[in-house]
Short mmCIF file of C-alpha atoms in Angstrom, two decimals:
data_model
loop_
_atom_site.label_atom_id
_atom_site.label_comp_id
_atom_site.label_asym_id
_atom_site.label_seq_id
_atom_site.Cartn_x
_atom_site.Cartn_y
_atom_site.Cartn_z
CA TRP A 21 132.37 0.80 -53.37
CA ALA A 22 129.19 1.35 -55.34
CA ALA A 23 131.32 1.58 -58.49
CA GLY A 24 133.17 -1.63 -57.68
CA HIS A 25 136.52 -0.09 -56.68
CA ASP A 26 138.37 -0.10 -53.38
CA GLY A 27 139.87 3.39 -53.65
CA HIS A 28 143.13 2.20 -55.20
CA GLY A 29 141.77 1.38 -58.66
CA ASN A 30 141.32 -2.34 -57.88
CA ARG A 31 138.11 -4.20 -58.66
CA VAL A 32 136.14 -5.24 -55.61
CA HIS A 33 135.12 -8.86 -55.37
CA ALA A 34 131.54 -9.60 -56.47
CA ASP A 35 130.67 -10.88 -52.98
CA VAL A 36 131.53 -7.50 -51.49
CA GLN A 37 129.37 -5.72 -54.04
CA ALA A 38 126.51 -8.09 -53.29
CA ALA A 39 126.89 -7.38 -49.57
CA ALA A 40 126.77 -3.65 -50.24
CA VAL A 41 123.58 -4.02 -52.29
CA LYS A 42 122.03 -6.10 -49.50
CA ALA A 43 122.95 -3.47 -46.90
CA VAL A 44 121.30 -0.71 -48.93
CA ALA A 45 118.16 -2.84 -49.30
CA GLN A 46 118.05 -3.41 -45.53
CA TRP A 47 118.34 0.33 -44.91
CA GLU A 48 115.47 1.06 -47.33
CA ALA A 49 113.31 -1.55 -45.57
CA ALA A 50 114.14 -0.09 -42.14
CA LYS A 51 113.30 3.41 -43.35
CA ALA A 52 109.97 2.25 -44.79
CA ALA A 53 109.13 0.49 -41.52
CA ALA A 54 109.91 3.64 -39.51
CA HIS A 55 107.58 5.72 -41.68
CA GLY A 56 104.91 3.04 -41.46
CA LYS A 57 104.64 3.33 -37.68
CA GLY A 58 102.52 6.45 -38.02
CA ARG A 59 104.34 8.66 -35.55
CA ASN A 60 107.66 10.39 -36.01
CA ALA A 61 109.72 9.26 -33.06
CA GLY A 62 112.75 11.20 -31.91
CA MET A 63 115.07 8.73 -33.66
CA THR A 64 115.46 8.69 -37.43
CA VAL A 65 117.20 6.25 -39.75
CA GLU A 66 120.23 7.85 -41.38
CA ALA A 67 121.40 6.91 -44.86
CA ARG A 68 125.03 6.03 -45.36
CA ALA A 69 126.25 8.30 -48.14
CA PRO A 70 127.57 6.40 -51.18
CA ILE A 71 130.61 7.78 -52.97
CA THR A 72 132.61 6.38 -55.87
CA ALA A 73 136.39 6.23 -56.02
CA ALA A 74 136.41 8.72 -58.89
CA SER A 75 134.28 11.21 -56.96
CA GLU A 76 136.45 10.82 -53.87
CA ASN A 77 139.59 11.54 -55.88
CA ASP A 78 138.03 14.79 -57.10
CA LEU A 79 137.52 16.11 -53.57
CA PRO A 80 140.11 18.54 -52.14
CA ASP A 81 142.16 17.62 -49.07
CA SER A 82 140.03 20.01 -46.99
CA ALA A 83 137.05 17.69 -47.55
CA PHE A 84 138.66 14.97 -45.39
CA ALA A 85 139.03 14.78 -41.63
CA TYR A 86 142.42 13.06 -41.67
CA ILE A 87 145.22 12.59 -44.20
CA GLU A 88 147.61 9.71 -43.53
CA PRO A 89 151.11 10.70 -44.68
CA GLY A 90 152.85 8.48 -47.20
CA GLY A 91 156.23 6.79 -46.85
CA LYS A 92 155.36 5.32 -43.45
CA LYS A 93 154.31 1.88 -42.32
CA ASP A 94 150.70 1.09 -41.58
CA ALA A 95 149.33 -1.09 -38.79
CA GLY A 96 150.19 -4.23 -40.77
CA GLY A 97 153.83 -3.28 -41.22
CA ARG A 98 153.43 -2.40 -44.90
CA THR A 99 154.86 0.82 -46.27
CA VAL A 100 152.20 3.28 -47.43
CA PRO A 101 153.38 4.44 -50.88
CA ARG A 102 151.45 7.70 -50.85
CA SER A 103 149.27 9.76 -48.55
CA LYS A 104 145.76 8.41 -47.96
CA ARG A 105 142.71 10.48 -47.10
CA HIS A 106 140.18 9.29 -44.54
CA PHE A 107 136.67 10.31 -43.48
CA PRO A 108 135.17 12.59 -46.16
CA ILE A 109 133.22 15.36 -44.42
CA HIS A 110 132.10 17.51 -47.34
CA ASP A 111 128.37 17.11 -46.60
CA ALA A 112 126.07 16.21 -43.68
CA ALA A 113 125.59 12.57 -44.70
CA HIS A 114 129.34 11.91 -44.81
CA VAL A 115 129.84 13.68 -41.48
CA ARG A 116 127.36 11.25 -39.92
CA ASN A 117 129.29 8.45 -41.61
CA ALA A 118 132.50 9.72 -40.05
CA LEU A 119 130.93 9.97 -36.59
CA ALA A 120 129.78 6.36 -36.82
CA ARG A 121 133.12 5.00 -38.06
CA ALA A 122 135.72 7.12 -36.27
CA SER A 123 135.69 5.08 -33.05
CA GLN A 124 136.54 1.92 -35.04
CA SER A 125 139.50 3.46 -36.86
CA PRO A 126 143.12 3.86 -35.65
CA PHE A 127 142.94 7.40 -37.03
CA GLY A 128 139.68 8.25 -35.25
CA ALA A 129 141.22 10.25 -32.41
CA LYS A 130 143.23 12.39 -34.83
CA ALA A 131 140.24 12.90 -37.11
CA MET A 132 137.68 13.80 -34.43
CA PRO A 133 138.52 17.54 -34.13
CA LYS A 134 137.73 18.11 -37.81
CA ILE A 135 134.73 15.79 -37.67
CA ARG A 136 133.30 17.71 -34.71
CA ALA A 137 133.88 21.03 -36.48
CA ALA A 138 132.10 19.72 -39.58
CA ALA A 139 129.21 18.43 -37.43
CA LYS A 140 128.80 21.89 -35.92
CA LYS A 141 128.88 23.44 -39.40
CA PHE A 142 126.04 21.20 -40.62
CA GLY A 143 124.00 21.53 -37.39
CA ILE A 144 124.53 17.93 -36.28
CA HIS A 145 124.21 17.64 -32.51
CA MET A 146 126.48 15.09 -30.86
CA SER A 147 126.19 13.20 -27.60
CA ASP A 148 129.11 12.81 -25.18
CA SER A 149 130.01 9.55 -26.93
CA GLY A 150 130.59 11.46 -30.17
CA ARG A 151 127.66 9.95 -32.05
CA SER A 152 125.15 12.16 -33.79
CA VAL A 153 121.80 12.44 -32.00
CA PRO A 154 118.52 13.97 -33.15
CA VAL A 155 118.17 17.71 -32.67
CA HIS A 156 114.86 18.85 -31.19
CA PRO A 157 114.61 22.61 -31.73
CA VAL A 158 112.79 24.81 -29.24
CA GLU A 159 109.38 25.91 -30.54
CA ARG A 160 107.07 28.56 -29.09
CA ARG A 161 103.27 28.61 -29.13
CA TYR A 162 100.53 30.83 -27.69
CA THR A 163 97.20 29.94 -26.11
CA ALA A 164 93.92 31.77 -26.44
CA SER A 165 93.17 31.31 -22.71
CA THR A 166 93.26 34.44 -20.58
CA VAL A 167 95.96 34.84 -17.95
CA GLY A 168 94.85 36.33 -14.64
CA ILE A 169 95.63 36.93 -10.96
CA VAL A 170 95.47 33.95 -8.60
CA LEU A 171 94.73 34.71 -4.93
CA LEU A 172 95.91 31.84 -2.76
CA GLY A 173 93.65 31.38 0.23
CA GLY A 174 95.28 31.46 3.65
CA GLU A 175 98.63 32.73 2.39
CA GLU A 176 99.72 36.25 3.23
CA ALA A 177 102.73 38.26 2.22
CA ARG A 178 105.03 39.93 4.76
CA ASP A 179 103.05 43.17 4.55
CA GLY A 180 99.86 41.37 5.56
CA THR A 181 98.28 41.32 2.11
CA ARG A 182 97.14 38.14 0.42
CA SER A 183 99.68 36.50 -1.86
CA ARG A 184 98.97 37.29 -5.50
CA ARG A 185 100.27 35.08 -8.28
CA ILE A 186 99.97 35.22 -12.05
CA GLY A 187 98.35 32.13 -13.47
CA GLY A 188 96.45 30.56 -16.32
CA TYR A 189 96.64 27.89 -19.00
CA ALA A 190 99.90 27.85 -20.92
CA ALA A 191 98.62 25.14 -23.27
CA LYS A 192 95.25 23.54 -24.04
CA PHE A 193 94.67 19.91 -25.02
CA ASN A 194 92.62 18.46 -27.87
CA THR A 195 91.92 21.82 -29.47
CA TYR A 196 93.23 23.21 -32.72
CA SER A 197 95.78 25.97 -32.46
CA ARG A 198 95.34 29.17 -34.41
CA ASP A 199 96.41 29.05 -38.03
CA LEU A 200 100.20 28.85 -37.90
CA GLY A 201 100.46 30.09 -41.46
CA HIS A 202 100.70 26.69 -43.05
CA PHE A 203 99.11 24.18 -40.66
CA VAL A 204 97.44 23.83 -37.26
CA GLU A 205 98.49 21.83 -34.21
CA GLU A 206 96.73 19.77 -31.57
CA ILE A 207 98.33 18.77 -28.25
CA ASP A 208 97.67 15.30 -26.85
CA PRO A 209 96.87 15.16 -23.08
CA GLY A 210 99.99 13.03 -22.54
CA PHE A 211 102.36 15.50 -24.18
CA PHE A 212 103.83 16.81 -20.89
CA ASN A 213 103.92 13.47 -19.04
CA LYS A 214 107.70 13.05 -19.31
CA SER A 215 108.46 16.57 -18.12
CA LYS A 216 106.03 16.17 -15.23
CA GLY A 217 107.44 12.76 -14.30
CA ASP A 218 110.95 14.21 -14.24
CA GLY A 219 109.83 17.06 -11.96
CA TRP A 220 109.68 19.77 -14.65
CA PRO A 221 113.50 20.09 -14.79
CA GLY A 222 114.84 23.53 -15.66
CA VAL A 223 111.43 25.07 -16.45
CA ILE A 224 111.23 28.82 -15.85
CA CYS A 225 108.68 31.60 -16.26
CA ARG A 226 109.60 34.90 -17.94
CA PHE A 227 107.57 37.89 -18.96
CA ASN A 228 107.48 37.97 -22.78
CA HIS A 229 110.09 35.15 -22.76
CA GLU A 230 112.80 37.72 -21.94
CA ASN A 231 115.70 36.64 -19.71
CA SER A 232 115.77 40.04 -18.02
CA GLN A 233 112.11 39.63 -17.01
CA LEU A 234 112.36 36.51 -14.82
CA LEU A 235 109.21 35.82 -12.81
CA GLY A 236 109.87 32.44 -11.22
CA THR A 237 111.47 29.02 -11.52
CA ILE A 238 110.75 25.42 -10.61
CA GLN A 239 114.12 25.20 -8.90
CA GLY A 240 113.34 28.20 -6.69
CA ARG A 241 109.80 26.88 -5.97
CA THR A 242 108.31 30.14 -7.16
CA LEU A 243 106.69 28.53 -10.20
CA GLY A 244 103.93 25.95 -9.99
CA LEU A 245 102.91 23.65 -12.85
CA ASN A 246 100.16 21.10 -13.14
CA VAL A 247 98.25 19.21 -15.81
CA ASP A 248 94.47 18.77 -15.73
CA ARG A 249 92.04 17.41 -18.31
CA ASP A 250 92.01 20.71 -20.19
CA GLY A 251 95.69 21.57 -20.41
CA LEU A 252 98.88 22.77 -18.74
CA VAL A 253 98.22 25.14 -15.81
CA TYR A 254 100.84 27.42 -14.29
CA ASP A 255 101.01 29.97 -11.50
CA VAL A 256 104.03 32.08 -10.60
CA ASP A 257 104.94 34.28 -7.64
CA PRO A 258 106.83 37.26 -9.12
CA PRO A 259 109.50 39.04 -7.05
CA PRO A 260 108.78 42.58 -5.78
CA SER A 261 110.93 44.00 -8.56
CA MET A 262 108.48 42.54 -11.09
CA SER A 263 105.29 43.77 -9.41
CA HIS A 264 104.57 45.88 -12.49
CA VAL A 265 103.76 42.66 -14.37
CA LEU A 266 101.07 41.91 -11.76
CA GLU A 267 99.65 45.36 -12.42
CA TYR A 268 99.70 44.76 -16.19
CA VAL A 269 97.69 41.57 -15.72
CA GLU A 270 95.20 43.20 -13.32
CA ARG A 271 94.61 46.08 -15.73
CA GLY A 272 94.12 43.72 -18.66
CA ASP A 273 97.18 44.90 -20.56
CA VAL A 274 98.57 41.37 -20.49
CA GLN A 275 95.98 38.72 -21.32
CA LYS A 276 97.73 35.86 -23.09
CA SER A 277 100.13 33.07 -22.17
CA SER A 278 102.77 31.19 -24.10
CA PHE A 279 104.95 28.13 -23.70
CA ALA A 280 108.14 26.86 -25.31
CA PHE A 281 108.74 23.16 -25.95
CA ARG A 282 110.70 20.50 -27.79
CA ALA A 283 108.66 17.90 -29.67
CA TYR A 284 109.80 14.28 -29.26
CA GLU A 285 106.91 12.30 -30.75
CA GLU A 286 104.39 13.58 -33.27
CA ASP A 287 102.22 12.65 -36.22
CA TRP A 288 100.71 14.36 -39.24
CA GLY A 289 97.14 14.11 -40.47
CA THR A 290 94.33 16.33 -41.64
CA THR A 291 91.64 18.43 -40.02
CA GLU A 292 87.95 17.99 -40.83
CA ASP A 293 88.29 20.35 -43.77
CA GLY A 294 91.37 18.54 -45.11
CA GLY A 295 94.04 20.98 -43.90
CA PRO A 296 97.41 19.78 -42.51
CA LEU A 297 97.27 18.89 -38.80
CA ARG A 298 100.32 18.26 -36.61
CA LYS A 299 99.47 16.15 -33.56
CA LEU A 300 101.97 16.46 -30.69
CA TYR A 301 102.18 13.34 -28.51
CA SER A 302 105.21 13.82 -26.27
CA GLY A 303 107.85 16.44 -25.64
CA GLN A 304 109.77 18.55 -23.15
CA LEU A 305 108.52 21.77 -21.59
CA VAL A 306 111.12 24.57 -21.66
CA ASP A 307 109.31 27.60 -20.23
CA VAL A 308 105.98 29.36 -19.75
CA ALA A 309 105.29 33.08 -20.06
CA PRO A 310 102.58 35.72 -19.79
CA VAL A 311 102.91 37.81 -22.95
CA VAL A 312 101.67 41.17 -24.17
CA ASP A 313 101.09 40.25 -27.79
CA PRO A 314 101.70 36.96 -29.59
CA ALA A 315 104.51 37.74 -32.01
CA TYR A 316 105.31 36.04 -35.28
CA ILE A 317 105.65 32.29 -34.83
CA ASP A 318 108.56 30.64 -36.62
CA THR A 319 107.13 27.47 -38.21
CA THR A 320 110.46 26.21 -39.59
CA ALA A 321 110.67 23.32 -37.12
CA GLY A 322 107.11 22.25 -37.89
CA LEU A 323 107.74 22.31 -41.62
CA ARG A 324 110.94 20.30 -41.21
CA SER A 325 108.92 17.71 -39.31
CA PHE A 326 106.37 17.70 -42.14
CA ALA A 327 109.12 17.19 -44.74
CA ALA A 328 110.66 14.33 -42.75
CA HIS A 329 107.26 12.65 -42.30
CA PHE A 330 106.63 12.59 -46.05
CA ASP A 331 110.30 12.07 -46.98
CA ALA A 332 110.14 15.27 -49.03
CA ASP A 333 112.62 18.05 -49.72
CA PHE A 334 112.35 20.81 -47.11
CA GLU A 335 112.64 23.67 -49.58
CA GLU A 336 109.89 22.12 -51.68
CA VAL A 337 107.67 21.80 -48.60
CA ARG A 338 108.32 25.41 -47.59
CA ALA A 339 107.50 26.64 -51.10
CA MET A 340 104.26 24.65 -51.13
CA ALA A 341 103.39 25.95 -47.67
CA GLU A 342 103.73 29.54 -48.83
CA GLN A 343 101.28 28.72 -51.61
CA ARG A 344 98.91 26.99 -49.15
CA GLU A 345 99.26 23.69 -50.99
CA LEU A 346 100.46 21.33 -48.23
CA ARG A 347 97.17 19.45 -48.34
CA ARG A 348 98.26 18.04 -51.70
CA PHE A 349 100.47 15.63 -49.76
CA PHE A 350 97.30 14.04 -48.36
CA ALA A 351 95.38 13.89 -51.67
CA ARG A 352 94.54 10.43 -52.99
CA THR A 353 95.82 9.56 -56.44
CA ASP A 354 93.83 6.33 -56.68
CA ARG A 355 90.13 6.93 -56.06
CA SER A 356 88.92 3.68 -57.62
CA SER A 357 88.36 2.11 -54.18
CA LEU A 358 86.12 4.91 -52.92
CA PRO A 359 82.41 3.97 -52.64
CA PRO A 360 80.23 5.58 -55.30
CA GLN A 361 78.27 8.63 -54.19
CA PRO A 362 74.49 8.03 -54.01
CA LYS A 363 72.53 9.79 -56.70
CA ILE A 364 69.42 11.79 -55.86
CA THR A 365 66.75 13.24 -58.09
CA GLY A 366 66.15 16.93 -58.61
CA THR A 367 62.92 16.71 -56.56
CA GLU A 368 64.74 15.16 -53.58
CA ALA A 369 67.44 17.81 -53.74
CA MET A 370 64.81 20.59 -53.75
CA MET A 371 63.05 19.02 -50.73
CA LYS A 372 66.33 18.93 -48.74
CA LEU A 373 67.05 22.54 -49.65
CA MET A 374 63.59 23.64 -48.45
CA GLU A 375 64.10 21.76 -45.16
CA ARG A 376 67.35 23.61 -44.52
CA ARG A 377 65.69 26.94 -45.20
CA ARG A 378 62.96 26.18 -42.65
CA ASP A 379 65.40 24.83 -40.04
CA PRO A 380 68.94 26.21 -40.32
CA TRP A 381 70.17 23.74 -37.67
CA ALA A 382 68.99 20.66 -39.61
#
């Protein structure tokens, strides 16, 4: 269509071309408006992939979800002279196109198996309706707060001893995370509001995040979660078979906590020293865990968020991150509007230096 052809070598009417140009302009405006809102919401605007008739003819049959056989009559009673190919699925953008259009086509039901397979290949998650929906990968972070033993007053175990639970902060609010290799994060106090409002659905607690080391669950009422002004607090009542984890915590062998999450709403800015800062505003809690040693943190999801925020190529962002150059995305190219820096004399500069030497806290 962008080349002015309808797929059969015929020229498309000028009005249709004008409508196509208008549609592209509307998409660009919608995309700019989405980026201008400041936060990256869970929904993104998808581009409809343009393709010319010549390019489509060059694609192999395997690049299409459905091939209509020739020599048969179409819906209008006309004989189709040759086979026609529908729904190109050779890349992610065209797969999203196919997902959006399949339900409106008489060939949609026959094409959907190949469209779904292509969506899986390109990592496009689909809802039950068949439409593509945003994928929120699970991310894992660690907190510097110390995990410990919680003695619940008044409660006793069957052997007469006081009930001992493992507890601590799984996440802290309004504080910078440790250096994640390329950026730091800060969690907004409202980040867990949705999970809390929904009753913490499906949240579990595992030692070192291992499935074989289950400590407690929300469903079994052996895991407690709460949010205070400082962060996300948890306490878990391990089963007798996991009493060794209690001993690890008491001895100080296990001192740290961790949590896994999916980020729904976020924003990017800078720290006081100009480094990249990812601010997390809302998300879903997946699990909490006491851990022995914080392992390597995969920052791929964070960097993909960064690339989407700045509409940049992911591989370029990853390469710049490895070189510690992400802050270049925040650098101003036009400094003409900045106020001029006040000039001071050499004597005034010497006086300020002497004051700092006398009082290091000045």
